[in-house]
PDB file of C-alpha atoms in Angstrom:
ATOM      1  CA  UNK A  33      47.702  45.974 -56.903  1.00 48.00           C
ATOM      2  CA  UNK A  34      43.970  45.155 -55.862  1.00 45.00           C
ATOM      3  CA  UNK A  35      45.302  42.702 -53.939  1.00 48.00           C
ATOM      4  CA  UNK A  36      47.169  44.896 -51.821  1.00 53.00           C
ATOM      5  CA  UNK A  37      44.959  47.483 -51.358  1.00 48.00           C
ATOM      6  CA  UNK A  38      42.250  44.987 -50.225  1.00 45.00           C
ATOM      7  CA  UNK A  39      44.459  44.009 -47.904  1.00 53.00           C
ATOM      8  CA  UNK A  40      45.652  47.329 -46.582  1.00 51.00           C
ATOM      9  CA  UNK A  41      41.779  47.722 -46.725  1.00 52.00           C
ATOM     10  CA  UNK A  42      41.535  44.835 -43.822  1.00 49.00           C
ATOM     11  CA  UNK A  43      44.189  45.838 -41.919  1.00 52.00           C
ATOM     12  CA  UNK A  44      43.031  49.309 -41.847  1.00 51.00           C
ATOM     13  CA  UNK A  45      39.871  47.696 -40.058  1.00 48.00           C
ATOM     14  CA  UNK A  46      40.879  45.122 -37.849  1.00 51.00           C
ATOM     15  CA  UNK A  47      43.304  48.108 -36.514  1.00 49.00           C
ATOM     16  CA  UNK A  48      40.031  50.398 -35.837  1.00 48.00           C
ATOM     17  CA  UNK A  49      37.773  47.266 -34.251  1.00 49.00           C
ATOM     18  CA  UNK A  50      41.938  46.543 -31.813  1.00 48.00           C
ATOM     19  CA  UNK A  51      40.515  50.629 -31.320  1.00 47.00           C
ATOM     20  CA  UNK A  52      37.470  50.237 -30.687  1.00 47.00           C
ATOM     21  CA  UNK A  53      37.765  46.861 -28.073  1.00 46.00           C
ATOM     22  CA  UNK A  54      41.047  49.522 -25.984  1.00 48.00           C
ATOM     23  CA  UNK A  55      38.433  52.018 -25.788  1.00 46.00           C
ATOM     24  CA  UNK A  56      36.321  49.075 -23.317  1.00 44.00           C
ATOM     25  CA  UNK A  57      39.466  48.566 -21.600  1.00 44.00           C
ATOM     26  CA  UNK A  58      40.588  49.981 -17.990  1.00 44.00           C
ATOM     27  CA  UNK A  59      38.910  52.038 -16.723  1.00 46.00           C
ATOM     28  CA  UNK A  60      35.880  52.232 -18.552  1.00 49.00           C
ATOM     29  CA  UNK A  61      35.068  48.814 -19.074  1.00 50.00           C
ATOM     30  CA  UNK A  62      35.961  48.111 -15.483  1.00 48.00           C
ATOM     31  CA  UNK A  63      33.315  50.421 -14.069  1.00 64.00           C
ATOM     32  CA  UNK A  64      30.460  48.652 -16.407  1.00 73.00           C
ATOM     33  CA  UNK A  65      28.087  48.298 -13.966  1.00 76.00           C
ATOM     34  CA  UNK A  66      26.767  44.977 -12.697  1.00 79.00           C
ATOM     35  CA  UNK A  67      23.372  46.105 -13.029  1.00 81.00           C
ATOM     36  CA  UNK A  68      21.100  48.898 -15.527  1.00 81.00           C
ATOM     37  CA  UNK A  69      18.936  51.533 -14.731  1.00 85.00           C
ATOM     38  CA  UNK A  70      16.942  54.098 -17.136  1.00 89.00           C
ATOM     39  CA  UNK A  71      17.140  51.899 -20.207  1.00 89.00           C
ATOM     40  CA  UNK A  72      14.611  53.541 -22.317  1.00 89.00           C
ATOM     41  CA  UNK A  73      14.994  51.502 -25.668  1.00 88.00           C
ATOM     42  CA  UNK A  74      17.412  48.586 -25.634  1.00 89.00           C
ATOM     43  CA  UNK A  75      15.739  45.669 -23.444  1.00 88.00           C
ATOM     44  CA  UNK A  76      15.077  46.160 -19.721  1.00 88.00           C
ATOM     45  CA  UNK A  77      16.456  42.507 -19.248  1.00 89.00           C
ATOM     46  CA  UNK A  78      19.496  42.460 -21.980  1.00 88.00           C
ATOM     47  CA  UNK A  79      22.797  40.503 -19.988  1.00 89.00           C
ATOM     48  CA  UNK A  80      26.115  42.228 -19.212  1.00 88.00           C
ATOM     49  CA  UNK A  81      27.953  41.070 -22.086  1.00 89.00           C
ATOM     50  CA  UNK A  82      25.343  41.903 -24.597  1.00 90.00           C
ATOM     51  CA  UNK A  83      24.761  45.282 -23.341  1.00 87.00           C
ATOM     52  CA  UNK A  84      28.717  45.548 -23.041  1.00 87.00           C
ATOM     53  CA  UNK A  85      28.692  44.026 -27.063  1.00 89.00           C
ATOM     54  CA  UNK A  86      26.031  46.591 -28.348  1.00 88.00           C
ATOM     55  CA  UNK A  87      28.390  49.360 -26.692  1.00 87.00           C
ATOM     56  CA  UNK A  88      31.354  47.922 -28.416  1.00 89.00           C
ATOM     57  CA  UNK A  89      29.392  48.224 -31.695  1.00 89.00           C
ATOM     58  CA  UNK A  90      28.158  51.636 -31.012  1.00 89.00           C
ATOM     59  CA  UNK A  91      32.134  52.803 -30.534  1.00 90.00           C
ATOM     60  CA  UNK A  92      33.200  50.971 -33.036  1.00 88.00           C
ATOM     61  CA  UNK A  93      30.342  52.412 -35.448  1.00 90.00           C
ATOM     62  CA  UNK A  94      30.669  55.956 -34.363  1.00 90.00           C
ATOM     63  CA  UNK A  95      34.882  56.328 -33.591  1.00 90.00           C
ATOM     64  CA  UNK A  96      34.590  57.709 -29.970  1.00 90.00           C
ATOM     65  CA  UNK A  97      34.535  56.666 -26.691  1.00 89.00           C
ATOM     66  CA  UNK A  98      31.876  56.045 -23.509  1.00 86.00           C
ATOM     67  CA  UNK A  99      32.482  59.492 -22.614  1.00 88.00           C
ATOM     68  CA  UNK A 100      31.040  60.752 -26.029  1.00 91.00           C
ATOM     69  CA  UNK A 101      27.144  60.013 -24.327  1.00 90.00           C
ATOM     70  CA  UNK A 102      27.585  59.066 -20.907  1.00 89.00           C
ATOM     71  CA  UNK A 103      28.294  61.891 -18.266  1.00 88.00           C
ATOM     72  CA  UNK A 104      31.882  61.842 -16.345  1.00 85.00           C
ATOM     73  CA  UNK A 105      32.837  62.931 -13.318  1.00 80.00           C
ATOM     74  CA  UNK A 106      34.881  62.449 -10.671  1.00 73.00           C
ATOM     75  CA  UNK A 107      34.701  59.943  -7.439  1.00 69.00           C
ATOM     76  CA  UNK A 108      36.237  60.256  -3.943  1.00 67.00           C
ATOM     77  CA  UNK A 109      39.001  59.212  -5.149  1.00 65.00           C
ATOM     78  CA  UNK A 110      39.626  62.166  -7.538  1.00 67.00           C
ATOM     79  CA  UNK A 111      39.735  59.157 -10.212  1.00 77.00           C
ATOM     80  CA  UNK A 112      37.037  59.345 -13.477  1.00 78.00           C
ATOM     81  CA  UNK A 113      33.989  57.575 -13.468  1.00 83.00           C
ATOM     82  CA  UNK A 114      30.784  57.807 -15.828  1.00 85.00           C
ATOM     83  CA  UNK A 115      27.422  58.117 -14.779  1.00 86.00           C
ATOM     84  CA  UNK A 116      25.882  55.539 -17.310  1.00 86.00           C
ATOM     85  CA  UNK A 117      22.135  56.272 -15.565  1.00 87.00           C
ATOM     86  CA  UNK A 118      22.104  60.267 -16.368  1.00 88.00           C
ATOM     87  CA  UNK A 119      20.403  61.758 -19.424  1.00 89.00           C
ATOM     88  CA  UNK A 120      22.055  65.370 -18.899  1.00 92.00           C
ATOM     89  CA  UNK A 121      24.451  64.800 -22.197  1.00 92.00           C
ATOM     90  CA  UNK A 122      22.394  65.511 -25.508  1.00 95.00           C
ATOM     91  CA  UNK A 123      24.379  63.135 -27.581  1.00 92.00           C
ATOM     92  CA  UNK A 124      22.917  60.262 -25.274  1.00 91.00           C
ATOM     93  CA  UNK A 125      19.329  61.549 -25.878  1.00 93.00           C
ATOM     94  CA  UNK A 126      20.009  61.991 -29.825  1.00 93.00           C
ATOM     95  CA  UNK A 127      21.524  58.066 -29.749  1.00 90.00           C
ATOM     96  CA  UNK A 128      17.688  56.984 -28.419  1.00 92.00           C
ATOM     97  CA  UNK A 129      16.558  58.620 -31.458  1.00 93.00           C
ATOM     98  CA  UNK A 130      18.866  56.972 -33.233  1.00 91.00           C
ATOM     99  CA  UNK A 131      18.622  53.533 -32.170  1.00 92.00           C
ATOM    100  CA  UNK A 132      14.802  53.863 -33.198  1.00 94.00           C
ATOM    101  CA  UNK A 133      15.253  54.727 -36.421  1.00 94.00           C
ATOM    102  CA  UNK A 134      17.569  52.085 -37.316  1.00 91.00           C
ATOM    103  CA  UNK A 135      14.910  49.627 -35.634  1.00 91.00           C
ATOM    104  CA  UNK A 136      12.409  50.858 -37.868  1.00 92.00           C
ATOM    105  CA  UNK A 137      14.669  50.896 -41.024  1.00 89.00           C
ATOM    106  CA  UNK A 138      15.308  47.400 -40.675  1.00 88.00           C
ATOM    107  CA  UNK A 139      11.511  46.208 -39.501  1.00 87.00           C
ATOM    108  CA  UNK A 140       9.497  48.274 -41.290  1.00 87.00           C
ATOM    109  CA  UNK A 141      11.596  49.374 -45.112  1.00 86.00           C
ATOM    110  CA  UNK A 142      15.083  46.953 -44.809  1.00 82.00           C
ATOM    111  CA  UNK A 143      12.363  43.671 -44.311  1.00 75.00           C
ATOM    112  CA  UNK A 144      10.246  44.688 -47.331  1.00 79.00           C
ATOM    113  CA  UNK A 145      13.253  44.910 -49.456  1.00 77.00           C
ATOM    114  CA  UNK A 146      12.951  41.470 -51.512  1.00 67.00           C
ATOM    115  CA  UNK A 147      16.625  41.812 -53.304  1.00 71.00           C
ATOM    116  CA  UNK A 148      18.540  43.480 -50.383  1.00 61.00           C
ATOM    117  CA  UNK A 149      20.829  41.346 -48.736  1.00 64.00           C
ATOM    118  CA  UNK A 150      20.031  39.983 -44.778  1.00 67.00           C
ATOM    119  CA  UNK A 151      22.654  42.104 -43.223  1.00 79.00           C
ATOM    120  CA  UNK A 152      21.061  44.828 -40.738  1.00 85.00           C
ATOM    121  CA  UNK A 153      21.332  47.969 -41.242  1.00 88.00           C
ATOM    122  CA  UNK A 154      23.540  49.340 -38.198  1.00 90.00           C
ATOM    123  CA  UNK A 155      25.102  52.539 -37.013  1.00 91.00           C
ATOM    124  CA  UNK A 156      28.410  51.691 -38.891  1.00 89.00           C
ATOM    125  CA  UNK A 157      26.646  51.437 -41.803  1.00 89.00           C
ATOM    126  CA  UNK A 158      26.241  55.511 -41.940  1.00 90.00           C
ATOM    127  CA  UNK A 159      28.517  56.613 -39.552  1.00 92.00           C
ATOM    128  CA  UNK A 160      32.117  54.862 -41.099  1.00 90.00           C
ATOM    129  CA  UNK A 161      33.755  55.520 -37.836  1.00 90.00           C
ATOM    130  CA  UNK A 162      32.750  59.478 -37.567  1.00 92.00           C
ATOM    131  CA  UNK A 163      30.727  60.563 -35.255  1.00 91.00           C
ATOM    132  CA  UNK A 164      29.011  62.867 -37.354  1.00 91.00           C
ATOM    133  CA  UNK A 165      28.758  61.210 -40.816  1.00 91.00           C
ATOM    134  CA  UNK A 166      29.497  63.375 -43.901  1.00 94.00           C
ATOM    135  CA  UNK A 167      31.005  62.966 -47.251  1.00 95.00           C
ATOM    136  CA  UNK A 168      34.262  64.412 -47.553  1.00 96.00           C
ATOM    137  CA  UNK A 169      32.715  66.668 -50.503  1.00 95.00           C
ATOM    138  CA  UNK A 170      30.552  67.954 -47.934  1.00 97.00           C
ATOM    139  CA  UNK A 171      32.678  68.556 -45.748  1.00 97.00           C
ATOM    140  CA  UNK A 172      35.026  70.281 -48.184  1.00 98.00           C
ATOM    141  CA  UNK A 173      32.685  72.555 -49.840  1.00 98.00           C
ATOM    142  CA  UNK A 174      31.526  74.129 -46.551  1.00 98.00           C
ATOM    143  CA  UNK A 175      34.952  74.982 -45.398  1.00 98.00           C
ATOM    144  CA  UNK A 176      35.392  76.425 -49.384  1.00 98.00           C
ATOM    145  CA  UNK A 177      32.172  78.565 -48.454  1.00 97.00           C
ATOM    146  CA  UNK A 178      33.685  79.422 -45.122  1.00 98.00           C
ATOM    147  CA  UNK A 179      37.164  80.240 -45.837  1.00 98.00           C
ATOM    148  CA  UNK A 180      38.151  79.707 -49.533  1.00 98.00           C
ATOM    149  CA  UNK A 181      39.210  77.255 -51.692  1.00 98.00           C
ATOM    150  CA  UNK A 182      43.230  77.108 -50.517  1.00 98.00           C
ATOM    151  CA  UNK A 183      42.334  75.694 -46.973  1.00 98.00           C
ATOM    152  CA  UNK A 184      40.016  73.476 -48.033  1.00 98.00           C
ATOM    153  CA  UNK A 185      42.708  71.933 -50.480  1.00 97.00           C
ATOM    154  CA  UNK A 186      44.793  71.763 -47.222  1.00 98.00           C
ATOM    155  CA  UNK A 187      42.128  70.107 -45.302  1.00 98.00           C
ATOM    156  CA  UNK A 188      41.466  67.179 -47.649  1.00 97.00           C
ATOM    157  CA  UNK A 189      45.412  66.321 -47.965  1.00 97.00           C
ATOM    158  CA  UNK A 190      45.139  66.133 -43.918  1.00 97.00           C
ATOM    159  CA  UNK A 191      41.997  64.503 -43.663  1.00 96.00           C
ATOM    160  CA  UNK A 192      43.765  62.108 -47.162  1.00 96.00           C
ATOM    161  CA  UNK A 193      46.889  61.267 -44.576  1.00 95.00           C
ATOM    162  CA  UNK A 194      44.669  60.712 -41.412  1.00 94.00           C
ATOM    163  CA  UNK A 195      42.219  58.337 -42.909  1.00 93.00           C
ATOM    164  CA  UNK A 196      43.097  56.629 -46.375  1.00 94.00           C
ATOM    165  CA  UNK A 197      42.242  53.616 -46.215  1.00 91.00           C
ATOM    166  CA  UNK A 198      39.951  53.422 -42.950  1.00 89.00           C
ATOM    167  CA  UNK A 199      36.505  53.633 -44.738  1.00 90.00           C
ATOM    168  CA  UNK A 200      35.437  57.278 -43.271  1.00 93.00           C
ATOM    169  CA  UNK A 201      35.717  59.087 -46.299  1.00 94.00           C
ATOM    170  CA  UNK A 202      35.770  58.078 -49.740  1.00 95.00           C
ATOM    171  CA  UNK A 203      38.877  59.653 -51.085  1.00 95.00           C
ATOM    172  CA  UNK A 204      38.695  58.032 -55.165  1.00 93.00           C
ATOM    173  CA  UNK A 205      37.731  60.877 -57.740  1.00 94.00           C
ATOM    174  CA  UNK A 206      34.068  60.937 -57.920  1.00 95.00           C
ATOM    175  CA  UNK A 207      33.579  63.156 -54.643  1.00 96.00           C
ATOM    176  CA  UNK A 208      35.794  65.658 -55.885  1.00 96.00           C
ATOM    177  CA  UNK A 209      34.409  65.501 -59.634  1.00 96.00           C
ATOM    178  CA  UNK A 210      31.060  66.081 -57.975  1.00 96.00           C
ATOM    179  CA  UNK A 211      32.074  68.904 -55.657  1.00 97.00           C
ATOM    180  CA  UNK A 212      33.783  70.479 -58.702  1.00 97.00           C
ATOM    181  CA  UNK A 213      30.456  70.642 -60.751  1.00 97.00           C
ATOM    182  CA  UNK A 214      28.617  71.979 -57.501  1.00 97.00           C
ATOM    183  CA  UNK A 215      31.273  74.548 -57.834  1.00 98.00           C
ATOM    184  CA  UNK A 216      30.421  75.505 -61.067  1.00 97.00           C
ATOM    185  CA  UNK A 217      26.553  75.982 -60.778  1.00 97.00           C
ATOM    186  CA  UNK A 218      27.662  78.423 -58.219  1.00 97.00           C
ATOM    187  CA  UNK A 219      29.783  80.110 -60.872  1.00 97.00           C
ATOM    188  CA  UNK A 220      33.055  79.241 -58.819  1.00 97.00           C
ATOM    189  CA  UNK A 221      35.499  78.277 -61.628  1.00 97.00           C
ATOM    190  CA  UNK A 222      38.588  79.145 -59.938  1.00 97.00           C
ATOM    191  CA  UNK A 223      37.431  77.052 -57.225  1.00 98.00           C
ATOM    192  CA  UNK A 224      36.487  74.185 -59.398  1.00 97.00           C
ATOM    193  CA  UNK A 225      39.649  74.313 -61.444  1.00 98.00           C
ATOM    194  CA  UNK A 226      41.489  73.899 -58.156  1.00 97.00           C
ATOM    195  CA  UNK A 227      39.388  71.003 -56.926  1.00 97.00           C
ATOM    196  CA  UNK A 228      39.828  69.261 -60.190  1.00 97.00           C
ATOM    197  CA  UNK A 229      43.848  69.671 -60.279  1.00 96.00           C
ATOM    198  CA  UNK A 230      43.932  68.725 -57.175  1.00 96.00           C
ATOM    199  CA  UNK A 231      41.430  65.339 -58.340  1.00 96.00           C
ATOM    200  CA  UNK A 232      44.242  64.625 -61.167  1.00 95.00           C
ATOM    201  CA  UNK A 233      47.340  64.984 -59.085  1.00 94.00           C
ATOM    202  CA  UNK A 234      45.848  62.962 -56.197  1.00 93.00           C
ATOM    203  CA  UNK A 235      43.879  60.527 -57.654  1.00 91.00           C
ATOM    204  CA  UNK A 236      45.115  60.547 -61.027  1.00 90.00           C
ATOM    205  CA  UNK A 237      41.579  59.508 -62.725  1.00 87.00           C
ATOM    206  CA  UNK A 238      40.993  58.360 -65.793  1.00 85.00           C
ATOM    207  CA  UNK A 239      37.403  58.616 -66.592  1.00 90.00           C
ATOM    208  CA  UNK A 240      35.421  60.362 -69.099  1.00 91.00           C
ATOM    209  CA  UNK A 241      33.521  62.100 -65.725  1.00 93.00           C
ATOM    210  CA  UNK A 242      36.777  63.532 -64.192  1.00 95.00           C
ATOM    211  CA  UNK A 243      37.984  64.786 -67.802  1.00 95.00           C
ATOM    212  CA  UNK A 244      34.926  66.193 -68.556  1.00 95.00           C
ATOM    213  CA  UNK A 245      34.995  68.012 -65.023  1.00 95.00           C
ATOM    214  CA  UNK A 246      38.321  69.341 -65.862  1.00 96.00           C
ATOM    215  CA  UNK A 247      37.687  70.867 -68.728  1.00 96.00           C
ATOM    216  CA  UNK A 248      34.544  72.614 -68.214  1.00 96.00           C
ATOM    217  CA  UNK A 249      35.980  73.902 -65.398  1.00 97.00           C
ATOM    218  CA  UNK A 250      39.057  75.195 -67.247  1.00 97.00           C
ATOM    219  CA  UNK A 251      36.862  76.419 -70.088  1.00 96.00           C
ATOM    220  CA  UNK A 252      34.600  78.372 -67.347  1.00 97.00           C
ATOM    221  CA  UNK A 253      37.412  80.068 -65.830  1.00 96.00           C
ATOM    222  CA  UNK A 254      38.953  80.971 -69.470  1.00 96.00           C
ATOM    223  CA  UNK A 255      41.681  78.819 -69.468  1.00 97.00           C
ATOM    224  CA  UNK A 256      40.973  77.722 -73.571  1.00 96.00           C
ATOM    225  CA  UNK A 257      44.156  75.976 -74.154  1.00 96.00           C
ATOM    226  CA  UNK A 258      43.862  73.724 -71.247  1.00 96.00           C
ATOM    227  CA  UNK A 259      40.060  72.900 -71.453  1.00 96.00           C
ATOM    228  CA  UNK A 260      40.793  71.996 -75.458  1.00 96.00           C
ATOM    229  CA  UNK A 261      43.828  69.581 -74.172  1.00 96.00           C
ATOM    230  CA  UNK A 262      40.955  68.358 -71.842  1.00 95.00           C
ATOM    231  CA  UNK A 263      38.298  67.321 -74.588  1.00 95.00           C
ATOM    232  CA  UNK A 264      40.908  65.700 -76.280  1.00 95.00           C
ATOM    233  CA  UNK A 265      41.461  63.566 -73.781  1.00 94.00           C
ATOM    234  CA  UNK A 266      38.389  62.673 -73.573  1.00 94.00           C
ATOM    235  CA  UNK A 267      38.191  61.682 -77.290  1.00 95.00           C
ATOM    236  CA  UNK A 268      41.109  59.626 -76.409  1.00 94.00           C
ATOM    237  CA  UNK A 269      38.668  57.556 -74.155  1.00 92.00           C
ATOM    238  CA  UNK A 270      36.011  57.882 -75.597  1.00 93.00           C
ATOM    239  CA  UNK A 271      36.015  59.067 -80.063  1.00 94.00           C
ATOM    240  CA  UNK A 272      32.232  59.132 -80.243  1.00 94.00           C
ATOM    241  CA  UNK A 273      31.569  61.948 -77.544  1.00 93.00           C
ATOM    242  CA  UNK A 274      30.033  64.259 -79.392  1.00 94.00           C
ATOM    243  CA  UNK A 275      30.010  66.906 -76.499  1.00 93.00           C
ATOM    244  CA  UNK A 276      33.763  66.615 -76.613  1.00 94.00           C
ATOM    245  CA  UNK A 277      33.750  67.287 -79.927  1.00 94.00           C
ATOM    246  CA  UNK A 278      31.377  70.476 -80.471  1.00 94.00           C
ATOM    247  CA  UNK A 279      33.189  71.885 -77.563  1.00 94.00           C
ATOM    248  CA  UNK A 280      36.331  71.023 -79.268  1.00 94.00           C
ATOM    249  CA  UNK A 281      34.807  72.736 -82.621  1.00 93.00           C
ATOM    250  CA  UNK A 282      33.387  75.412 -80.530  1.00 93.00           C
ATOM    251  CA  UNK A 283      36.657  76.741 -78.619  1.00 93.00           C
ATOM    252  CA  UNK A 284      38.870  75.925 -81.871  1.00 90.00           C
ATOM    253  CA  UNK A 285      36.354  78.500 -84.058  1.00 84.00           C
ATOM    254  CA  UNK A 286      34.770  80.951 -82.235  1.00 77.00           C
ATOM    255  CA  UNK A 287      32.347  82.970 -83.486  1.00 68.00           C
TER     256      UNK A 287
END
């Protein structure tokens, strides 16, 4: 079974960097000009194909295309073309920034790092393949403060379909156990109890973590039966948790 999903795991990737190489292909990598102007960070004297290569990579890193930075428009022949030169796109202007803080990560902190392995930090490293890097508990919990817990359920079996697999979002238990106890601080146990069923029927985890998360939040939002079933599983896992069992001694006796 790990097996298999290692190797769904590869596939998953060489199909994103087949992606990433069409996205170089006609017309856009045909119009890649012979020669550079208004390079403002990457080497005044870098060749062709390594400029071309560090585009690739930036692509590949980020999942979009040339026209994400560079400014298109249209030539004589009504036919696309991108104005590599022009600065008048923001995201172009915000990869500069970008480019120098991964330069300094790697000279200045990565280089200092005596146990950390050789490989360069890089804009994949963050980015997954989104353009604008988030975890997917993130990304869940604003649309939960935006427009409730039911679309936001929606949104991760969408965003589950679209990208298992790929990398972009870690879709195991632990970003939904955490986004259920965020949940809870906020007093949101319906919310949390929502998250966490969905956690169990997706995921189907079994960890003391995700247990635990399931049955505070069902002992939160009332639900005693349930949250007791909970603890026991958890003594199932794990017989010398003693927060399993005062809870367990707690809900079975109250005062």
């Amino acid at each position: 079974m790990t097996s298999c999903k290692v190797g769904l795991r590869w596939l998953a990737l060489a199909v994103l960097a087949l992606l990433a190489i069409a996205f170089w292909t006609a017309p856009a990598a045909a119009q890649f000009p012979e020669k550079f102007t208004n390079l403002q960070v990457l080497p005044k004297d870098i060749s062709r194909e390594q400029l071309q290569s560090t585009m690739r990579g930036f692509a590949f890193g980020l999942g979009v295309r040339c026209d994400h930075c560079h400014v298109e428009k249209t030539d004589d022949a009504k036919k696309p073309v991108l104005n590599y030169a022009s600065d008048d796109k923001q995201t172009k202007k915000t990869a500069r920034v970008m480019l120098q803080m991964v330069a300094a990560i790697n000279r200045d902190y990565i280089s200092k790092v005596s146990d950390m392995p050789a490989e360069p930090v890089k804009c994949v490293t963050c980015h997954r393949g989104l353009a604008q890097p988030r975890t997917l508990n993130s990304v869940l919990a604003d649309t939960i403060e935006e427009k409730g817990v039911d679309p936001a359920l929606a949104q991760y079996q969408h965003l589950r379909q679209k990208y298992y697999g790929t990398g972009q979002y870690d879709f195991g238990e632990t970003p939904l156990n955490q986004l259920a106890e965020s949940l809870l601080a906020q007093k949101k146990t319906k919310e949390a109890v929502a998250v966490m069923e969905m956690n169990f029927a997706s995921n189907h985890p079994d960890s003391l973590y995700a247990y635990h998360m399931l049955a505070q939040a069902h002992q939160a939002n009332g639900q005693i039966e349930k949250a007791l079933a909970d603890y026991s599983k958890v003594l199932e896992l794990h017989p010398d948790d003693d927060w399993a069992n005062e809870q367990i001694s707690s809900l079975s006796h109250p005062k």
